[in-house]
Structure formats: C-alpha cells, structure tokens
PDB file of C-alpha atoms and ligand atoms in Angstrom:
ATOM      1  CA  UNK W   2     113.647  93.774  86.947  1.00 80.00           C
ATOM      2  CA  UNK W   3     111.673  97.057  87.826  1.00 90.00           C
ATOM      3  CA  UNK W   4     108.772  96.575  90.124  1.00 93.00           C
ATOM      4  CA  UNK W   5     105.984  98.524  91.064  1.00 97.00           C
ATOM      5  CA  UNK W   6     105.661  98.479  94.914  1.00 98.00           C
ATOM      6  CA  UNK W   7     103.166  99.993  97.151  1.00 98.00           C
ATOM      7  CA  UNK W   8     104.479 101.491 100.151  1.00 98.00           C
ATOM      8  CA  UNK W   9     102.331 101.453 103.027  1.00 98.00           C
ATOM      9  CA  UNK W  10     102.836 104.845 105.139  1.00 98.00           C
ATOM     10  CA  UNK W  11     102.326 103.330 109.040  1.00 98.00           C
ATOM     11  CA  UNK W  12     103.836 106.460 110.723  1.00 98.00           C
ATOM     12  CA  UNK W  13     100.113 107.989 111.835  1.00 98.00           C
ATOM     13  CA  UNK W  14      99.451 104.657 113.517  1.00 97.00           C
ATOM     14  CA  UNK W  15     102.633 102.356 114.233  1.00 95.00           C
ATOM     15  CA  UNK W  16     105.222 105.286 114.317  1.00 95.00           C
ATOM     16  CA  UNK W  17     102.683 107.402 117.383  1.00 96.00           C
ATOM     17  CA  UNK W  18     101.175 104.765 118.985  1.00 93.00           C
ATOM     18  CA  UNK W  19     104.308 104.216 121.388  1.00 85.00           C
ATOM     19  CA  UNK W  20     105.143 107.714 121.688  1.00 88.00           C
ATOM     20  CA  UNK W  21     104.818 109.162 125.538  1.00 86.00           C
ATOM     21  CA  UNK W  22     104.236 112.228 124.351  1.00 89.00           C
ATOM     22  CA  UNK W  23     100.587 112.804 122.730  1.00 95.00           C
ATOM     23  CA  UNK W  24     100.698 114.112 119.437  1.00 97.00           C
ATOM     24  CA  UNK W  25      97.902 116.935 118.739  1.00 98.00           C
ATOM     25  CA  UNK W  26      95.180 115.593 116.600  1.00 98.00           C
ATOM     26  CA  UNK W  27      96.211 118.145 114.218  1.00 98.00           C
ATOM     27  CA  UNK W  28      99.661 117.423 113.846  1.00 98.00           C
ATOM     28  CA  UNK W  29      98.314 113.624 113.494  1.00 98.00           C
ATOM     29  CA  UNK W  30      95.975 114.971 110.345  1.00 98.00           C
ATOM     30  CA  UNK W  31      99.292 117.008 108.963  1.00 98.00           C
ATOM     31  CA  UNK W  32     101.751 113.746 108.802  1.00 98.00           C
ATOM     32  CA  UNK W  33      98.688 112.199 106.996  1.00 98.00           C
ATOM     33  CA  UNK W  34      97.954 115.351 104.464  1.00 98.00           C
ATOM     34  CA  UNK W  35     101.964 115.389 104.096  1.00 98.00           C
ATOM     35  CA  UNK W  36     101.921 111.522 103.310  1.00 98.00           C
ATOM     36  CA  UNK W  37      98.864 111.866 100.824  1.00 98.00           C
ATOM     37  CA  UNK W  38     101.031 114.881  99.077  1.00 98.00           C
ATOM     38  CA  UNK W  39     103.831 112.941  98.783  1.00 98.00           C
ATOM     39  CA  UNK W  40     102.180 110.165  96.832  1.00 98.00           C
ATOM     40  CA  UNK W  41     101.091 107.542  99.512  1.00 98.00           C
ATOM     41  CA  UNK W  42      98.057 105.641  98.645  1.00 98.00           C
ATOM     42  CA  UNK W  43      97.867 103.481 101.619  1.00 98.00           C
ATOM     43  CA  UNK W  44      97.810 104.605 105.111  1.00 98.00           C
ATOM     44  CA  UNK W  45      97.618 103.047 108.589  1.00 98.00           C
ATOM     45  CA  UNK W  46      95.869 105.951 110.036  1.00 98.00           C
ATOM     46  CA  UNK W  47      94.548 104.889 113.418  1.00 98.00           C
ATOM     47  CA  UNK W  48      93.629 102.140 116.081  1.00 97.00           C
ATOM     48  CA  UNK W  49      90.375 101.592 117.411  1.00 98.00           C
ATOM     49  CA  UNK W  50      91.862 100.234 120.562  1.00 94.00           C
ATOM     50  CA  UNK W  51      90.226 101.277 123.841  1.00 92.00           C
ATOM     51  CA  UNK W  52      91.311 104.852 124.755  1.00 91.00           C
ATOM     52  CA  UNK W  53      92.603 103.635 128.366  1.00 92.00           C
ATOM     53  CA  UNK W  54      94.605 100.824 126.609  1.00 89.00           C
ATOM     54  CA  UNK W  55      95.873 102.890 124.084  1.00 92.00           C
ATOM     55  CA  UNK W  56      95.909 106.380 124.680  1.00 93.00           C
ATOM     56  CA  UNK W  57      97.920 107.819 121.632  1.00 95.00           C
ATOM     57  CA  UNK W  58      94.830 106.381 119.477  1.00 96.00           C
ATOM     58  CA  UNK W  59      92.033 108.084 121.771  1.00 96.00           C
ATOM     59  CA  UNK W  60      91.446 110.717 118.960  1.00 98.00           C
ATOM     60  CA  UNK W  61      90.738 108.087 115.946  1.00 98.00           C
ATOM     61  CA  UNK W  62      87.382 109.589 115.184  1.00 98.00           C
ATOM     62  CA  UNK W  63      88.886 112.762 114.969  1.00 98.00           C
ATOM     63  CA  UNK W  64      91.752 112.101 113.241  1.00 98.00           C
ATOM     64  CA  UNK W  65      89.849 110.276 110.464  1.00 98.00           C
ATOM     65  CA  UNK W  66      87.106 113.420 110.225  1.00 98.00           C
ATOM     66  CA  UNK W  67      90.394 115.251 109.247  1.00 98.00           C
ATOM     67  CA  UNK W  68      91.807 113.498 106.680  1.00 98.00           C
ATOM     68  CA  UNK W  69      91.764 113.977 102.873  1.00 98.00           C
ATOM     69  CA  UNK W  70      89.696 111.782 101.101  1.00 97.00           C
ATOM     70  CA  UNK W  71      88.737 111.199  97.327  1.00 88.00           C
ATOM     71  CA  UNK W  72      92.367 111.343  96.315  1.00 88.00           C
ATOM     72  CA  UNK W  73      92.635 107.573  95.808  1.00 94.00           C
ATOM     73  CA  UNK W  74      93.945 106.765  99.347  1.00 98.00           C
ATOM     74  CA  UNK W  75      93.098 103.595 101.329  1.00 98.00           C
ATOM     75  CA  UNK W  76      92.967 104.064 105.035  1.00 98.00           C
ATOM     76  CA  UNK W  77      93.675 101.500 107.455  1.00 98.00           C
ATOM     77  CA  UNK W  78      92.404 101.014 110.968  1.00 98.00           C
ATOM     78  CA  UNK W  79      93.280  98.731 113.443  1.00 98.00           C
ATOM     79  CA  UNK W  80      90.610  96.776 115.294  1.00 97.00           C
ATOM     80  CA  UNK W  81      90.614  93.857 117.849  1.00 94.00           C
ATOM     81  CA  UNK W  82      87.082  93.027 118.726  1.00 96.00           C
ATOM     82  CA  UNK W  83      83.465  94.220 117.339  1.00 97.00           C
ATOM     83  CA  UNK W  84      83.297  97.730 118.847  1.00 97.00           C
ATOM     84  CA  UNK W  85      86.702  98.349 117.184  1.00 98.00           C
ATOM     85  CA  UNK W  86      84.962  97.438 113.970  1.00 98.00           C
ATOM     86  CA  UNK W  87      81.735  99.245 114.670  1.00 98.00           C
ATOM     87  CA  UNK W  88      83.667 102.326 115.555  1.00 98.00           C
ATOM     88  CA  UNK W  89      85.983 102.005 112.272  1.00 98.00           C
ATOM     89  CA  UNK W  90      82.929 101.542 110.282  1.00 98.00           C
ATOM     90  CA  UNK W  91      81.619 104.984 111.732  1.00 98.00           C
ATOM     91  CA  UNK W  92      84.667 106.604 111.121  1.00 98.00           C
ATOM     92  CA  UNK W  93      84.644 105.337 107.310  1.00 98.00           C
ATOM     93  CA  UNK W  94      87.672 103.661 107.438  1.00 98.00           C
ATOM     94  CA  UNK W  95      88.534 101.813 104.068  1.00 98.00           C
ATOM     95  CA  UNK W  96      90.377  98.741 105.413  1.00 98.00           C
ATOM     96  CA  UNK W  97      90.222  96.893 108.725  1.00 98.00           C
ATOM     97  CA  UNK W  98      93.565  94.938 110.013  1.00 98.00           C
ATOM     98  CA  UNK W  99      93.863  92.813 112.768  1.00 98.00           C
ATOM     99  CA  UNK W 100      97.162  91.759 114.574  1.00 98.00           C
ATOM    100  CA  UNK W 101      97.792  88.397 115.697  1.00 98.00           C
ATOM    101  CA  UNK W 102     100.543  87.922 117.649  1.00 98.00           C
ATOM    102  CA  UNK W 103     102.256  84.584 116.747  1.00 98.00           C
ATOM    103  CA  UNK W 104     103.757  83.153 120.068  1.00 98.00           C
ATOM    104  CA  UNK W 105     101.461  82.821 122.923  1.00 98.00           C
ATOM    105  CA  UNK W 106     103.530  84.715 125.614  1.00 97.00           C
ATOM    106  CA  UNK W 107     103.669  87.722 123.557  1.00 95.00           C
ATOM    107  CA  UNK W 108     100.185  87.463 122.734  1.00 97.00           C
ATOM    108  CA  UNK W 109      99.185  87.208 126.176  1.00 96.00           C
ATOM    109  CA  UNK W 110     101.487  90.268 127.447  1.00 93.00           C
ATOM    110  CA  UNK W 111      99.950  92.216 124.089  1.00 90.00           C
ATOM    111  CA  UNK W 112      96.430  91.325 123.874  1.00 91.00           C
ATOM    112  CA  UNK W 113      95.513  89.594 126.987  1.00 94.00           C
ATOM    113  CA  UNK W 114      94.663  86.310 124.866  1.00 97.00           C
ATOM    114  CA  UNK W 115      96.678  83.275 123.393  1.00 98.00           C
ATOM    115  CA  UNK W 116      96.917  83.002 119.702  1.00 98.00           C
ATOM    116  CA  UNK W 117      94.457  80.905 119.188  1.00 98.00           C
ATOM    117  CA  UNK W 118      91.846  82.990 120.865  1.00 98.00           C
ATOM    118  CA  UNK W 119      92.596  85.925 118.689  1.00 98.00           C
ATOM    119  CA  UNK W 120      92.378  84.289 115.492  1.00 98.00           C
ATOM    120  CA  UNK W 121      89.049  83.432 116.877  1.00 98.00           C
ATOM    121  CA  UNK W 122      88.373  87.141 117.600  1.00 98.00           C
ATOM    122  CA  UNK W 123      89.548  87.796 113.973  1.00 98.00           C
ATOM    123  CA  UNK W 124      87.395  85.285 112.208  1.00 98.00           C
ATOM    124  CA  UNK W 125      84.422  87.158 114.194  1.00 98.00           C
ATOM    125  CA  UNK W 126      85.376  90.596 113.078  1.00 98.00           C
ATOM    126  CA  UNK W 127      86.040  89.167 109.376  1.00 98.00           C
ATOM    127  CA  UNK W 128      82.571  87.996 109.383  1.00 98.00           C
ATOM    128  CA  UNK W 129      80.930  91.021 110.411  1.00 98.00           C
ATOM    129  CA  UNK W 130      83.088  93.347 108.178  1.00 98.00           C
ATOM    130  CA  UNK W 131      81.377  94.858 105.604  1.00 97.00           C
ATOM    131  CA  UNK W 132      81.793  93.640 102.058  1.00 96.00           C
ATOM    132  CA  UNK W 133      84.168  95.773  99.922  1.00 95.00           C
ATOM    133  CA  UNK W 134      86.075  96.755 103.066  1.00 98.00           C
ATOM    134  CA  UNK W 135      89.685  95.122 102.781  1.00 98.00           C
ATOM    135  CA  UNK W 136      90.534  93.075 105.810  1.00 98.00           C
ATOM    136  CA  UNK W 137      93.726  92.117 106.502  1.00 98.00           C
ATOM    137  CA  UNK W 138      95.742  90.051 109.118  1.00 98.00           C
ATOM    138  CA  UNK W 139      99.027  90.983 110.218  1.00 98.00           C
ATOM    139  CA  UNK W 140     100.830  88.317 112.259  1.00 98.00           C
ATOM    140  CA  UNK W 141     103.362  89.847 114.382  1.00 97.00           C
ATOM    141  CA  UNK W 142     106.479  88.417 116.083  1.00 97.00           C
ATOM    142  CA  UNK W 143     106.989  86.281 112.740  1.00 98.00           C
ATOM    143  CA  UNK W 144     110.778  86.379 112.986  1.00 98.00           C
ATOM    144  CA  UNK W 145     111.408  86.384 116.722  1.00 97.00           C
ATOM    145  CA  UNK W 146     109.779  86.530 120.186  1.00 96.00           C
ATOM    146  CA  UNK W 147     110.551  88.398 122.787  1.00 92.00           C
ATOM    147  CA  UNK W 148     109.727  85.684 125.501  1.00 95.00           C
ATOM    148  CA  UNK W 149     109.850  82.757 123.473  1.00 96.00           C
ATOM    149  CA  UNK W 150     112.817  83.293 121.367  1.00 96.00           C
ATOM    150  CA  UNK W 151     112.697  81.925 117.703  1.00 97.00           C
ATOM    151  CA  UNK W 152     109.202  81.622 116.115  1.00 98.00           C
ATOM    152  CA  UNK W 153     108.833  78.408 114.511  1.00 98.00           C
ATOM    153  CA  UNK W 154     108.057  79.551 110.930  1.00 98.00           C
ATOM    154  CA  UNK W 155     105.336  76.380 110.753  1.00 98.00           C
ATOM    155  CA  UNK W 156     103.252  78.460 113.427  1.00 98.00           C
ATOM    156  CA  UNK W 157     103.315  81.337 111.213  1.00 98.00           C
ATOM    157  CA  UNK W 158     102.461  79.370 108.183  1.00 98.00           C
ATOM    158  CA  UNK W 159      99.881  77.760 110.434  1.00 98.00           C
ATOM    159  CA  UNK W 160      98.035  81.062 111.238  1.00 98.00           C
ATOM    160  CA  UNK W 161      98.488  82.471 107.572  1.00 98.00           C
ATOM    161  CA  UNK W 162      96.357  79.197 106.440  1.00 98.00           C
ATOM    162  CA  UNK W 163      93.514  80.023 108.875  1.00 98.00           C
ATOM    163  CA  UNK W 164      93.874  83.511 108.090  1.00 98.00           C
ATOM    164  CA  UNK W 165      93.509  83.072 104.407  1.00 98.00           C
ATOM    165  CA  UNK W 166      90.832  80.222 105.019  1.00 98.00           C
ATOM    166  CA  UNK W 167      88.716  82.809 106.993  1.00 97.00           C
ATOM    167  CA  UNK W 168      88.716  85.592 104.621  1.00 97.00           C
ATOM    168  CA  UNK W 169      91.992  87.650 104.603  1.00 98.00           C
ATOM    169  CA  UNK W 170      92.435  89.870 101.373  1.00 98.00           C
ATOM    170  CA  UNK W 171      96.168  90.217 102.616  1.00 98.00           C
ATOM    171  CA  UNK W 172      98.316  88.749 105.101  1.00 98.00           C
ATOM    172  CA  UNK W 173     101.288  90.910 106.500  1.00 98.00           C
ATOM    173  CA  UNK W 174     104.508  89.538 108.267  1.00 98.00           C
ATOM    174  CA  UNK W 175     105.741  91.838 111.130  1.00 98.00           C
ATOM    175  CA  UNK W 176     109.513  91.278 112.276  1.00 97.00           C
ATOM    176  CA  UNK W 177     107.883  93.347 115.601  1.00 94.00           C
ATOM    177  CA  UNK W 178     111.195  92.972 117.131  1.00 92.00           C
ATOM    178  CA  UNK W 179     113.449  93.345 114.522  1.00 94.00           C
ATOM    179  CA  UNK W 180     115.479  90.446 114.675  1.00 96.00           C
ATOM    180  CA  UNK W 181     114.851  88.951 111.244  1.00 98.00           C
ATOM    181  CA  UNK W 182     117.233  88.122 108.284  1.00 98.00           C
ATOM    182  CA  UNK W 183     117.121  87.680 104.710  1.00 98.00           C
ATOM    183  CA  UNK W 184     117.162  84.262 104.768  1.00 98.00           C
ATOM    184  CA  UNK W 185     114.280  84.188 107.090  1.00 98.00           C
ATOM    185  CA  UNK W 186     112.386  86.358 104.539  1.00 98.00           C
ATOM    186  CA  UNK W 187     112.950  84.054 101.816  1.00 98.00           C
ATOM    187  CA  UNK W 188     111.825  81.020 103.973  1.00 98.00           C
ATOM    188  CA  UNK W 189     108.809  82.597 105.258  1.00 98.00           C
ATOM    189  CA  UNK W 190     107.431  83.918 101.936  1.00 98.00           C
ATOM    190  CA  UNK W 191     107.630  80.569 100.946  1.00 98.00           C
ATOM    191  CA  UNK W 192     106.056  78.834 103.510  1.00 98.00           C
ATOM    192  CA  UNK W 193     103.611  81.382 103.791  1.00 98.00           C
ATOM    193  CA  UNK W 194     102.832  81.249  99.764  1.00 98.00           C
ATOM    194  CA  UNK W 195     102.342  77.878 100.318  1.00 98.00           C
ATOM    195  CA  UNK W 196      99.731  77.900 103.227  1.00 98.00           C
ATOM    196  CA  UNK W 197      98.011  80.550 101.807  1.00 98.00           C
ATOM    197  CA  UNK W 198      98.051  80.374  98.207  1.00 98.00           C
ATOM    198  CA  UNK W 199      96.833  83.239  96.151  1.00 97.00           C
ATOM    199  CA  UNK W 200      96.322  85.874  98.709  1.00 98.00           C
ATOM    200  CA  UNK W 201      98.434  88.857  98.602  1.00 98.00           C
ATOM    201  CA  UNK W 202     101.759  89.346 100.798  1.00 98.00           C
ATOM    202  CA  UNK W 203     102.836  92.303 103.174  1.00 98.00           C
ATOM    203  CA  UNK W 204     105.897  92.868 105.247  1.00 98.00           C
ATOM    204  CA  UNK W 205     106.424  95.121 108.080  1.00 98.00           C
ATOM    205  CA  UNK W 206     110.095  95.572 109.061  1.00 97.00           C
ATOM    206  CA  UNK W 207     111.921  97.281 111.960  1.00 96.00           C
ATOM    207  CA  UNK W 208     115.430  98.449 111.594  1.00 95.00           C
ATOM    208  CA  UNK W 209     116.404  97.731 115.313  1.00 92.00           C
ATOM    209  CA  UNK W 210     119.576  95.416 114.364  1.00 93.00           C
ATOM    210  CA  UNK W 211     120.370  97.244 110.894  1.00 95.00           C
ATOM    211  CA  UNK W 212     118.670  94.258 108.783  1.00 97.00           C
ATOM    212  CA  UNK W 213     115.281  96.210 108.225  1.00 98.00           C
ATOM    213  CA  UNK W 214     116.185  97.274 104.428  1.00 98.00           C
ATOM    214  CA  UNK W 215     118.177  94.247 103.291  1.00 98.00           C
ATOM    215  CA  UNK W 216     115.041  92.404 104.455  1.00 98.00           C
ATOM    216  CA  UNK W 217     112.754  94.482 102.639  1.00 98.00           C
ATOM    217  CA  UNK W 218     114.627  94.437  99.538  1.00 98.00           C
ATOM    218  CA  UNK W 219     114.660  90.655  99.743  1.00 98.00           C
ATOM    219  CA  UNK W 220     110.785  90.575 100.017  1.00 98.00           C
ATOM    220  CA  UNK W 221     110.777  92.352  96.659  1.00 98.00           C
ATOM    221  CA  UNK W 222     113.303  90.143  95.403  1.00 97.00           C
ATOM    222  CA  UNK W 223     110.616  87.278  96.201  1.00 98.00           C
ATOM    223  CA  UNK W 224     107.746  88.990  94.434  1.00 98.00           C
ATOM    224  CA  UNK W 225     106.241  90.580  97.283  1.00 98.00           C
ATOM    225  CA  UNK W 226     105.042  94.161  96.470  1.00 98.00           C
ATOM    226  CA  UNK W 227     103.637  95.771  99.872  1.00 98.00           C
ATOM    227  CA  UNK W 228     105.999  97.037 102.258  1.00 98.00           C
ATOM    228  CA  UNK W 229     105.449  98.861 105.535  1.00 98.00           C
ATOM    229  CA  UNK W 230     107.326 101.891 106.205  1.00 98.00           C
ATOM    230  CA  UNK W 231     107.024 104.916 108.705  1.00 98.00           C
ATOM    231  CA  UNK W 232     108.189 108.147 107.862  1.00 98.00           C
ATOM    232  CA  UNK W 233     111.528 109.258 109.552  1.00 97.00           C
ATOM    233  CA  UNK W 234     111.480 105.841 111.014  1.00 96.00           C
ATOM    234  CA  UNK W 235     109.915 106.247 114.278  1.00 95.00           C
ATOM    235  CA  UNK W 236     108.131 103.624 115.998  1.00 91.00           C
ATOM    236  CA  UNK W 237     109.654 100.967 118.620  1.00 76.00           C
ATOM    237  CA  UNK W 238     108.187  98.358 120.094  1.00 72.00           C
ATOM    238  CA  UNK W 239     107.789  98.701 124.017  1.00 70.00           C
ATOM    239  CA  UNK W 240     108.656  94.904 124.293  1.00 68.00           C
ATOM    240  CA  UNK W 241     111.934  95.780 122.664  1.00 66.00           C
ATOM    241  CA  UNK W 242     112.753  98.994 124.408  1.00 66.00           C
ATOM    242  CA  UNK W 243     116.181  99.826 123.515  1.00 64.00           C
ATOM    243  CA  UNK W 244     114.861  99.132 119.728  1.00 62.00           C
ATOM    244  CA  UNK W 245     114.720 101.795 116.806  1.00 70.00           C
ATOM    245  CA  UNK W 246     111.900 101.772 115.024  1.00 87.00           C
ATOM    246  CA  UNK W 247     110.512 101.109 111.880  1.00 95.00           C
ATOM    247  CA  UNK W 248     112.114 101.191 108.448  1.00 97.00           C
ATOM    248  CA  UNK W 249     112.125 105.004 107.619  1.00 98.00           C
ATOM    249  CA  UNK W 250     109.882 105.506 104.492  1.00 98.00           C
ATOM    250  CA  UNK W 251     112.385 107.859 103.058  1.00 98.00           C
ATOM    251  CA  UNK W 252     115.304 105.188 103.366  1.00 98.00           C
ATOM    252  CA  UNK W 253     112.987 102.430 101.828  1.00 98.00           C
ATOM    253  CA  UNK W 254     112.086 104.653  98.882  1.00 98.00           C
ATOM    254  CA  UNK W 255     116.095 105.667  98.445  1.00 98.00           C
ATOM    255  CA  UNK W 256     116.559 101.939  98.395  1.00 98.00           C
ATOM    256  CA  UNK W 257     113.982 100.944  96.117  1.00 98.00           C
ATOM    257  CA  UNK W 258     114.294 103.867  93.687  1.00 97.00           C
ATOM    258  CA  UNK W 259     117.975 103.339  92.675  1.00 97.00           C
ATOM    259  CA  UNK W 260     117.374  99.476  92.493  1.00 97.00           C
ATOM    260  CA  UNK W 261     114.937 100.576  89.625  1.00 97.00           C
ATOM    261  CA  UNK W 262     112.043 100.359  91.119  1.00 98.00           C
ATOM    262  CA  UNK W 263     108.483 102.575  91.105  1.00 98.00           C
ATOM    263  CA  UNK W 264     106.792 103.917  94.136  1.00 98.00           C
ATOM    264  CA  UNK W 265     104.708 106.536  92.832  1.00 98.00           C
ATOM    265  CA  UNK W 266     106.163 108.486  96.514  1.00 98.00           C
ATOM    266  CA  UNK W 267     108.228 111.484  96.178  1.00 98.00           C
ATOM    267  CA  UNK W 268     111.802 110.706  98.450  1.00 97.00           C
ATOM    268  CA  UNK W 269     112.293 114.155  98.957  1.00 97.00           C
ATOM    269  CA  UNK W 270     108.949 115.101 100.415  1.00 98.00           C
ATOM    270  CA  UNK W 271     108.694 112.212 102.605  1.00 98.00           C
ATOM    271  CA  UNK W 272     112.305 113.026 103.878  1.00 98.00           C
ATOM    272  CA  UNK W 273     110.909 116.543 104.518  1.00 98.00           C
ATOM    273  CA  UNK W 274     108.130 114.691 106.396  1.00 98.00           C
ATOM    274  CA  UNK W 275     110.285 112.608 108.600  1.00 98.00           C
ATOM    275  CA  UNK W 276     112.367 116.064 109.499  1.00 98.00           C
ATOM    276  CA  UNK W 277     109.267 117.761 110.634  1.00 98.00           C
ATOM    277  CA  UNK W 278     107.925 114.823 112.620  1.00 98.00           C
ATOM    278  CA  UNK W 279     111.536 114.807 114.584  1.00 96.00           C
ATOM    279  CA  UNK W 280     110.330 118.352 115.501  1.00 97.00           C
ATOM    280  CA  UNK W 281     107.127 117.301 116.435  1.00 97.00           C
ATOM    281  CA  UNK W 282     108.681 114.572 118.477  1.00 95.00           C
ATOM    282  CA  UNK W 283     111.595 116.773 119.424  1.00 94.00           C
ATOM    283  CA  UNK W 284     113.466 113.293 118.856  1.00 93.00           C
ATOM    284  CA  UNK W 285     116.543 112.468 116.471  1.00 94.00           C
ATOM    285  CA  UNK W 286     115.526 111.012 113.132  1.00 95.00           C
ATOM    286  CA  UNK W 287     116.486 107.611 113.028  1.00 95.00           C
ATOM    287  CA  UNK W 288     116.147 107.690 108.771  1.00 96.00           C
ATOM    288  CA  UNK W 289     119.094 108.803 107.395  1.00 96.00           C
ATOM    289  CA  UNK W 290     117.979 109.725 103.696  1.00 97.00           C
ATOM    290  CA  UNK W 291     116.893 113.221 104.964  1.00 96.00           C
ATOM    291  CA  UNK W 292     120.325 113.895 106.563  1.00 95.00           C
ATOM    292  CA  UNK W 293     122.562 112.727 103.749  1.00 95.00           C
ATOM    293  CA  UNK W 294     120.300 113.958 100.673  1.00 95.00           C
ATOM    294  CA  UNK W 295     119.669 112.138  97.534  1.00 94.00           C
ATOM    295  CA  UNK W 296     121.869 110.845  94.822  1.00 95.00           C
ATOM    296  CA  UNK W 297     122.549 111.979  92.184  1.00 90.00           C
ATOM    297  CA  UNK W 298     122.016 115.638  93.792  1.00 79.00           C
ATOM    298  CA  UNK W 299     118.993 117.110  91.828  1.00 69.00           C
ATOM    299  CA  UNK W 300     119.545 119.586  89.330  1.00 59.00           C
ATOM    300  CA  UNK W 301     117.370 122.771  88.354  1.00 56.00           C
ATOM    301  CA  UNK W 302     116.525 120.597  85.212  1.00 55.00           C
ATOM    302  CA  UNK W 303     114.941 117.993  87.301  1.00 55.00           C
ATOM    303  CA  UNK W 304     112.531 119.766  89.615  1.00 49.00           C
TER     304      UNK W 304
HETATM  305 MG1  LIG Q  24     106.069  98.566 113.900  1.00 76.73          MG
END
C-alpha cells in the first residue's frame, strides 16, 4: 500500500543542537533553504531555550529572519516556557513543540523539572499559544531511559492522554537514546492511539542500535504518516554519548520511496545536503544513501 508520508526535517535544530562547534547562522539558513528546495514542508528550525543552556540555538531569531517564506513551509520552534513562546511568536514560527521527557530522572537532568512539572508547563504554553499556531508535544525517552532503563509504556500513554486533553495538535514519540525495536513501535502506537484518540502521531527515531529504519517502516505500516529525520543523520544525544544520531533523511527517503510510499522530497538533493553538512561539521556523514547512491541508477531519461 502506498502511503503519503510527511518527513519532518529536524537537522537544523535536533541535528545541530548537540554539536560542539557553533554553526554559523548563514550555514543554518543554508541547511534550511536546501531542505525547502528539496521539498521539505515541515522543518524543525530552531529552539527558543535560554542561550546559556543551549548556545548552538542562541541565534534562533536571526535564523528565522533568514529562512525562505511563502513556499508552504511550516517552521517548528521548540519552547519550554512563556518566554520561549513569546520569542517564538515574535520570530513568526508556524508551530511550537514542547518536549516532555517520559521519566523523572532524565527529565530532571534535561530540564530540571519532573515529568509532571513539565506537563504543567506544557499546559500553560498550550493555553497561551495563539489560535492557528500548531502546538505539539514530543514525549522524549518514550522507548527507554539512560537512567531508569525501560520506560513503562503505560506511563507514555498517560502523558499522551494528558497532552491530548490539554490541546496537543500532534503527539510525537521520540526514541531519544535509540533503544527501540519494531515490536515497541507497534505497542506504543496502539496504546497512544487509545489514550489520545484522534490526535495525529509522529515518530522520532535514532539509529543508535541500527533499528531506526526498521522502526520507521513499522510506524508507517501501523498507519503513522509523519516521521522525523535529519539530513545526513547528524544529531546525537548528550545522555547517550557513544550514540550515532537521528535516522538520516536521505536513507529514510530511500526506504520509503523503494517501498512505494510518497514523500514529495528529492532523495538526491537531500543526500547532497547531508554531504554538504558533513563538510560544515567536518565529520563523516552517518547516512549511507549519499555514499552508495540511489537505485536503480538514474538515467538521462529520468533527469
Ligand atoms: Mg533526535
């Protein structure tokens, strides 16, 4: 069955956030512009966290001032409090996303609040978000926690229930440390659908243990139509230091397109972006599609 899948390009925010080298504002804008040109229509562009806590995102306003507008692209900004929301609205993002970590230990280390306190913060942000601005909740560490081990799926479902009851337009389940497997994808999809009926689901996978793409394809089999991915596969997690990053957009596109699904994105263009970003970061590209090329090989007739 052919499904129309929206691939959310998270490279500009999630891909870059944990890089030690501060990426120039112009390079961030180029990454976003390349993604738009390749067909991306939802882009996680920036975070409005405090610049002292997340120095890589200190230029969020300058980035948003330089992104291409008017091409039907929806730009997502991360916010974690009222101040962040105000900055996001002033910078004219199209969507706000709030991250709620599913386990208390990880949540305290990451955001200095418990899961319940972050849900309270989300509720305030949701109430203050102007109508017409999509607001979503990402449930981080939904598949496992570096400190507590297994994340109870009932707990993930309960967070989803509260997010839905307080106005989430979308719920994303993130495998932040890359421990998930397809059976978990199926289980969580069903539980969260039951807990938050009618709220669209999005998944965010890492390829830490080489299960990221299998998980993504499983989500699509379960009827999920929105997936996060990062050009080149950059973007690790500071709490999983040896981990590789997000699934690579170009590799995900290859798997989706060859399975008959439709994304509207140009695989070759995204692969070129991944290679370019590797140059900017002076790092090898985790994604493989750029190195291997597409299949079947393109002929003159195709181009
Ligand atoms: Mg990530």
